[in-house]
Amino acid sequence: MQLGDLVISNRREYSDEYNKDDLELPLFDFATMAIATDNFSEANKQGKGGFGTVYKAHTREGQEVAVKRLSKNSAQGIREFKNEFMLIAKLQHRNLVRLLGCCIDSEEKILIYEYMQNRSLDSILFDKRRSSSLDWRKRFHIIRGIARGLLYLHQDSRFQIIHRDLKASNILLDGEMNPKISDFGMARIFGGDETEGNTKRVVGTYGYMSPEYAMDGIFSVKSDVFSFGVLVLEIVTGMKNRGVYYVNSELNLLVHAWRLWREDKGLELMDESMKESCSAGELLRCIQVGLLCVQERPEERPTMSSVILMLSSETATMPQPKHPGFGHGKSPLETDGSSSKQESSTINQMTVTMIEGR
């Protein structure tokens, strides 16, 4: 994608905190961004997240890009914005959303990244009118793509990165339904021999947070694995983990899936819309992987490299899953105001907060 028509011709000076020469991607002019989005018109608005709004923009050649304009009252400073921008710019993987540049002009802070034609996974998966377009081949492809992107963050990139907010609305789909992980606003970098961290401020989305993180603020790669497991079960069933109550007083999808699995009724979890296209063996393997990922004890959850192996091999040996986290009732954080209580359905969302190194 050529964005030369968007790059500013005369770069202005900003505060001493910000050195434009440190950036590895183009710096765009705000006036040009306004033109590209038709002055950030409602017609080009694609979605709204906690830190700003996403717009579709067009280059002079007619190419589409996504423009995330941060709210002016956001707590983001230039230093934090720069830290996240520079980190994500260094992450290059086909299953991660690709940043193309940024704009910093007075109080305006904007990210520009590739436009995803099919928007977010949740906008299709949980819409009964659209979910039938996701046959089993596409769903299995999406599951494996998310797994590869997460493996890259945890193991194969130059940093070890914990995403901390993996959910259906943060999985974007391109024109060929390839999944790309987005929104690194809550991500944390691990260094050296660190294996887990602790935070007093728990942020994330209920239904996807692991028990140890939601209850005690402890996070690790296994926190992301838990979120991935929730996603797998949601993709298989077409149902949300939260917000839907199941039979026999079960409070969430995880317990519902675990009960059916123990009763050898795993196929009953299949989304009705993909009955004709589904491979029973692959479906059951995905359900088992999902349940292994959402086990209550983090040390019993697999790593993403093991997940990739289990998803790729029909002969891979897999243990039987144990009871899932939050299987005995609601999270104690249901009354904690520090976390996100609303599931977002924003399009091309990329929340911007500081990515903190430890």
PDB file of N, CA and C in Angstrom, residues 235-285:
ATOM      1  N   ILE A 235     -16.114 -19.294  19.092  1.00  0.00           N
ATOM      2  CA  ILE A 235     -16.097 -19.493  17.642  1.00  0.00           C
ATOM      3  C   ILE A 235     -16.802 -20.793  17.268  1.00  0.00           C
ATOM      4  N   VAL A 236     -16.591 -21.838  18.050  1.00  0.00           N
ATOM      5  CA  VAL A 236     -17.219 -23.130  17.783  1.00  0.00           C
ATOM      6  C   VAL A 236     -18.737 -23.057  17.951  1.00  0.00           C
ATOM      7  N   THR A 237     -19.184 -22.366  18.998  1.00  0.00           N
ATOM      8  CA  THR A 237     -20.606 -22.368  19.335  1.00  0.00           C
ATOM      9  C   THR A 237     -21.385 -21.200  18.750  1.00  0.00           C
ATOM     10  N   GLY A 238     -20.694 -20.107  18.438  1.00  0.00           N
ATOM     11  CA  GLY A 238     -21.375 -18.895  18.007  1.00  0.00           C
ATOM     12  C   GLY A 238     -22.067 -18.185  19.144  1.00  0.00           C
ATOM     13  N   MET A 239     -21.703 -18.527  20.393  1.00  0.00           N
ATOM     14  CA  MET A 239     -22.321 -17.931  21.575  1.00  0.00           C
ATOM     15  C   MET A 239     -21.279 -17.212  22.421  1.00  0.00           C
ATOM     16  N   LYS A 240     -21.702 -16.157  23.092  1.00  0.00           N
ATOM     17  CA  LYS A 240     -20.820 -15.423  23.990  1.00  0.00           C
ATOM     18  C   LYS A 240     -20.658 -16.173  25.302  1.00  0.00           C
ATOM     19  N   ASN A 241     -19.478 -16.020  25.892  1.00  0.00           N
ATOM     20  CA  ASN A 241     -19.263 -16.627  27.208  1.00  0.00           C
ATOM     21  C   ASN A 241     -20.107 -15.941  28.270  1.00  0.00           C
ATOM     22  N   ARG A 242     -20.212 -14.617  28.181  1.00  0.00           N
ATOM     23  CA  ARG A 242     -20.998 -13.854  29.146  1.00  0.00           C
ATOM     24  C   ARG A 242     -22.286 -13.364  28.505  1.00  0.00           C
ATOM     25  N   GLY A 243     -23.246 -13.066  29.354  1.00  0.00           N
ATOM     26  CA  GLY A 243     -24.471 -12.459  28.873  1.00  0.00           C
ATOM     27  C   GLY A 243     -25.534 -13.445  28.458  1.00  0.00           C
ATOM     28  N   VAL A 244     -25.196 -14.750  28.443  1.00  0.00           N
ATOM     29  CA  VAL A 244     -26.159 -15.782  28.090  1.00  0.00           C
ATOM     30  C   VAL A 244     -26.142 -16.827  29.184  1.00  0.00           C
ATOM     31  N   TYR A 245     -27.289 -17.191  29.696  1.00  0.00           N
ATOM     32  CA  TYR A 245     -27.364 -18.202  30.738  1.00  0.00           C
ATOM     33  C   TYR A 245     -27.832 -19.518  30.133  1.00  0.00           C
ATOM     34  N   TYR A 246     -27.209 -20.573  30.578  1.00  0.00           N
ATOM     35  CA  TYR A 246     -27.430 -21.871  29.981  1.00  0.00           C
ATOM     36  C   TYR A 246     -28.318 -22.743  30.874  1.00  0.00           C
ATOM     37  N   VAL A 247     -28.581 -23.923  30.395  1.00  0.00           N
ATOM     38  CA  VAL A 247     -29.474 -24.831  31.115  1.00  0.00           C
ATOM     39  C   VAL A 247     -28.821 -25.313  32.407  1.00  0.00           C
ATOM     40  N   ASN A 248     -29.625 -25.891  33.280  1.00  0.00           N
ATOM     41  CA  ASN A 248     -29.138 -26.468  34.536  1.00  0.00           C
ATOM     42  C   ASN A 248     -28.392 -25.464  35.395  1.00  0.00           C
ATOM     43  N   SER A 249     -28.818 -24.201  35.339  1.00  0.00           N
ATOM     44  CA  SER A 249     -28.252 -23.140  36.188  1.00  0.00           C
ATOM     45  C   SER A 249     -26.776 -22.879  35.918  1.00  0.00           C
ATOM     46  N   GLU A 250     -26.274 -23.258  34.764  1.00  0.00           N
ATOM     47  CA  GLU A 250     -24.881 -22.971  34.441  1.00  0.00           C
ATOM     48  C   GLU A 250     -24.746 -21.502  34.057  1.00  0.00           C
ATOM     49  N   LEU A 251     -23.689 -20.883  34.570  1.00  0.00           N
ATOM     50  CA  LEU A 251     -23.577 -19.437  34.473  1.00  0.00           C
ATOM     51  C   LEU A 251     -22.863 -18.954  33.221  1.00  0.00           C
ATOM     52  N   ASN A 252     -22.090 -19.809  32.575  1.00  0.00           N
ATOM     53  CA  ASN A 252     -21.365 -19.345  31.396  1.00  0.00           C
ATOM     54  C   ASN A 252     -21.109 -20.478  30.420  1.00  0.00           C
ATOM     55  N   LEU A 253     -20.581 -20.101  29.276  1.00  0.00           N
ATOM     56  CA  LEU A 253     -20.315 -21.057  28.210  1.00  0.00           C
ATOM     57  C   LEU A 253     -19.271 -22.088  28.624  1.00  0.00           C
ATOM     58  N   LEU A 254     -18.294 -21.677  29.427  1.00  0.00           N
ATOM     59  CA  LEU A 254     -17.211 -22.582  29.799  1.00  0.00           C
ATOM     60  C   LEU A 254     -17.741 -23.808  30.544  1.00  0.00           C
ATOM     61  N   VAL A 255     -18.580 -23.588  31.536  1.00  0.00           N
ATOM     62  CA  VAL A 255     -19.129 -24.695  32.317  1.00  0.00           C
ATOM     63  C   VAL A 255     -20.076 -25.533  31.464  1.00  0.00           C
ATOM     64  N   HIS A 256     -20.862 -24.875  30.634  1.00  0.00           N
ATOM     65  CA  HIS A 256     -21.775 -25.569  29.733  1.00  0.00           C
ATOM     66  C   HIS A 256     -20.996 -26.500  28.806  1.00  0.00           C
ATOM     67  N   ALA A 257     -19.902 -25.996  28.234  1.00  0.00           N
ATOM     68  CA  ALA A 257     -19.090 -26.799  27.325  1.00  0.00           C
ATOM     69  C   ALA A 257     -18.418 -27.949  28.065  1.00  0.00           C
ATOM     70  N   TRP A 258     -17.920 -27.676  29.264  1.00  0.00           N
ATOM     71  CA  TRP A 258     -17.229 -28.712  30.042  1.00  0.00           C
ATOM     72  C   TRP A 258     -18.182 -29.834  30.420  1.00  0.00           C
ATOM     73  N   ARG A 259     -19.418 -29.491  30.791  1.00  0.00           N
ATOM     74  CA  ARG A 259     -20.401 -30.519  31.155  1.00  0.00           C
ATOM     75  C   ARG A 259     -20.722 -31.411  29.957  1.00  0.00           C
ATOM     76  N   LEU A 260     -20.975 -30.800  28.798  1.00  0.00           N
ATOM     77  CA  LEU A 260     -21.273 -31.590  27.613  1.00  0.00           C
ATOM     78  C   LEU A 260     -20.079 -32.465  27.211  1.00  0.00           C
ATOM     79  N   TRP A 261     -18.882 -31.923  27.379  1.00  0.00           N
ATOM     80  CA  TRP A 261     -17.682 -32.696  27.040  1.00  0.00           C
ATOM     81  C   TRP A 261     -17.573 -33.939  27.927  1.00  0.00           C
ATOM     82  N   ARG A 262     -17.797 -33.780  29.221  1.00  0.00           N
ATOM     83  CA  ARG A 262     -17.718 -34.906  30.151  1.00  0.00           C
ATOM     84  C   ARG A 262     -18.785 -35.955  29.861  1.00  0.00           C
ATOM     85  N   GLU A 263     -19.901 -35.536  29.278  1.00  0.00           N
ATOM     86  CA  GLU A 263     -20.986 -36.461  28.954  1.00  0.00           C
ATOM     87  C   GLU A 263     -20.872 -37.004  27.525  1.00  0.00           C
ATOM     88  N   ASP A 264     -19.704 -36.754  26.888  1.00  0.00           N
ATOM     89  CA  ASP A 264     -19.469 -37.187  25.510  1.00  0.00           C
ATOM     90  C   ASP A 264     -20.513 -36.616  24.547  1.00  0.00           C
ATOM     91  N   LYS A 265     -20.916 -35.401  24.796  1.00  0.00           N
ATOM     92  CA  LYS A 265     -21.896 -34.721  23.944  1.00  0.00           C
ATOM     93  C   LYS A 265     -21.299 -33.451  23.338  1.00  0.00           C
ATOM     94  N   GLY A 266     -20.002 -33.477  23.097  1.00  0.00           N
ATOM     95  CA  GLY A 266     -19.328 -32.290  22.598  1.00  0.00           C
ATOM     96  C   GLY A 266     -19.895 -31.752  21.298  1.00  0.00           C
ATOM     97  N   LEU A 267     -20.391 -32.641  20.436  1.00  0.00           N
ATOM     98  CA  LEU A 267     -20.922 -32.192  19.145  1.00  0.00           C
ATOM     99  C   LEU A 267     -22.158 -31.322  19.304  1.00  0.00           C
ATOM    100  N   GLU A 268     -22.811 -31.388  20.461  1.00  0.00           N
ATOM    101  CA  GLU A 268     -23.987 -30.554  20.691  1.00  0.00           C
ATOM    102  C   GLU A 268     -23.628 -29.074  20.822  1.00  0.00           C
ATOM    103  N   LEU A 269     -22.337 -28.797  20.984  1.00  0.00           N
ATOM    104  CA  LEU A 269     -21.889 -27.409  21.088  1.00  0.00           C
ATOM    105  C   LEU A 269     -21.790 -26.721  19.731  1.00  0.00           C
ATOM    106  N   MET A 270     -21.837 -27.487  18.675  1.00  0.00           N
ATOM    107  CA  MET A 270     -21.642 -26.943  17.331  1.00  0.00           C
ATOM    108  C   MET A 270     -22.714 -25.915  16.972  1.00  0.00           C
ATOM    109  N   ASP A 271     -22.283 -24.799  16.430  1.00  0.00           N
ATOM    110  CA  ASP A 271     -23.209 -23.803  15.910  1.00  0.00           C
ATOM    111  C   ASP A 271     -24.043 -24.432  14.794  1.00  0.00           C
ATOM    112  N   GLU A 272     -25.350 -24.328  14.914  1.00  0.00           N
ATOM    113  CA  GLU A 272     -26.261 -24.953  13.965  1.00  0.00           C
ATOM    114  C   GLU A 272     -26.001 -24.513  12.525  1.00  0.00           C
ATOM    115  N   SER A 273     -25.490 -23.288  12.361  1.00  0.00           N
ATOM    116  CA  SER A 273     -25.328 -22.744  11.011  1.00  0.00           C
ATOM    117  C   SER A 273     -24.226 -23.428  10.214  1.00  0.00           C
ATOM    118  N   MET A 274     -23.388 -24.247  10.874  1.00  0.00           N
ATOM    119  CA  MET A 274     -22.285 -24.886  10.137  1.00  0.00           C
ATOM    120  C   MET A 274     -22.387 -26.413  10.152  1.00  0.00           C
ATOM    121  N   LYS A 275     -23.575 -26.938  10.389  1.00  0.00           N
ATOM    122  CA  LYS A 275     -23.747 -28.388  10.436  1.00  0.00           C
ATOM    123  C   LYS A 275     -23.291 -29.063   9.149  1.00  0.00           C
ATOM    124  N   GLU A 276     -23.605 -28.460   8.022  1.00  0.00           N
ATOM    125  CA  GLU A 276     -23.301 -29.091   6.742  1.00  0.00           C
ATOM    126  C   GLU A 276     -21.817 -29.074   6.407  1.00  0.00           C
ATOM    127  N   SER A 277     -21.081 -28.130   6.967  1.00  0.00           N
ATOM    128  CA  SER A 277     -19.673 -27.966   6.595  1.00  0.00           C
ATOM    129  C   SER A 277     -18.703 -28.497   7.637  1.00  0.00           C
ATOM    130  N   CYS A 278     -19.207 -28.927   8.781  1.00  0.00           N
ATOM    131  CA  CYS A 278     -18.336 -29.208   9.921  1.00  0.00           C
ATOM    132  C   CYS A 278     -17.653 -30.571   9.820  1.00  0.00           C
ATOM    133  N   SER A 279     -16.393 -30.609  10.237  1.00  0.00           N
ATOM    134  CA  SER A 279     -15.648 -31.848  10.422  1.00  0.00           C
ATOM    135  C   SER A 279     -15.718 -32.194  11.903  1.00  0.00           C
ATOM    136  N   ALA A 280     -16.371 -33.306  12.229  1.00  0.00           N
ATOM    137  CA  ALA A 280     -16.579 -33.668  13.633  1.00  0.00           C
ATOM    138  C   ALA A 280     -15.257 -33.813  14.380  1.00  0.00           C
ATOM    139  N   GLY A 281     -14.260 -34.412  13.727  1.00  0.00           N
ATOM    140  CA  GLY A 281     -12.968 -34.616  14.387  1.00  0.00           C
ATOM    141  C   GLY A 281     -12.288 -33.303  14.724  1.00  0.00           C
ATOM    142  N   GLU A 282     -12.270 -32.377  13.773  1.00  0.00           N
ATOM    143  CA  GLU A 282     -11.642 -31.074  14.005  1.00  0.00           C
ATOM    144  C   GLU A 282     -12.409 -30.279  15.056  1.00  0.00           C
ATOM    145  N   LEU A 283     -13.733 -30.358  14.995  1.00  0.00           N
ATOM    146  CA  LEU A 283     -14.553 -29.641  15.961  1.00  0.00           C
ATOM    147  C   LEU A 283     -14.269 -30.114  17.379  1.00  0.00           C
ATOM    148  N   LEU A 284     -14.264 -31.434  17.586  1.00  0.00           N
ATOM    149  CA  LEU A 284     -14.019 -31.979  18.923  1.00  0.00           C
ATOM    150  C   LEU A 284     -12.608 -31.654  19.404  1.00  0.00           C
ATOM    151  N   ARG A 285     -11.659 -31.657  18.471  1.00  0.00           N
ATOM    152  CA  ARG A 285     -10.290 -31.302  18.853  1.00  0.00           C
ATOM    153  C   ARG A 285     -10.226 -29.843  19.313  1.00  0.00           C
TER     154      ARG A 285
END
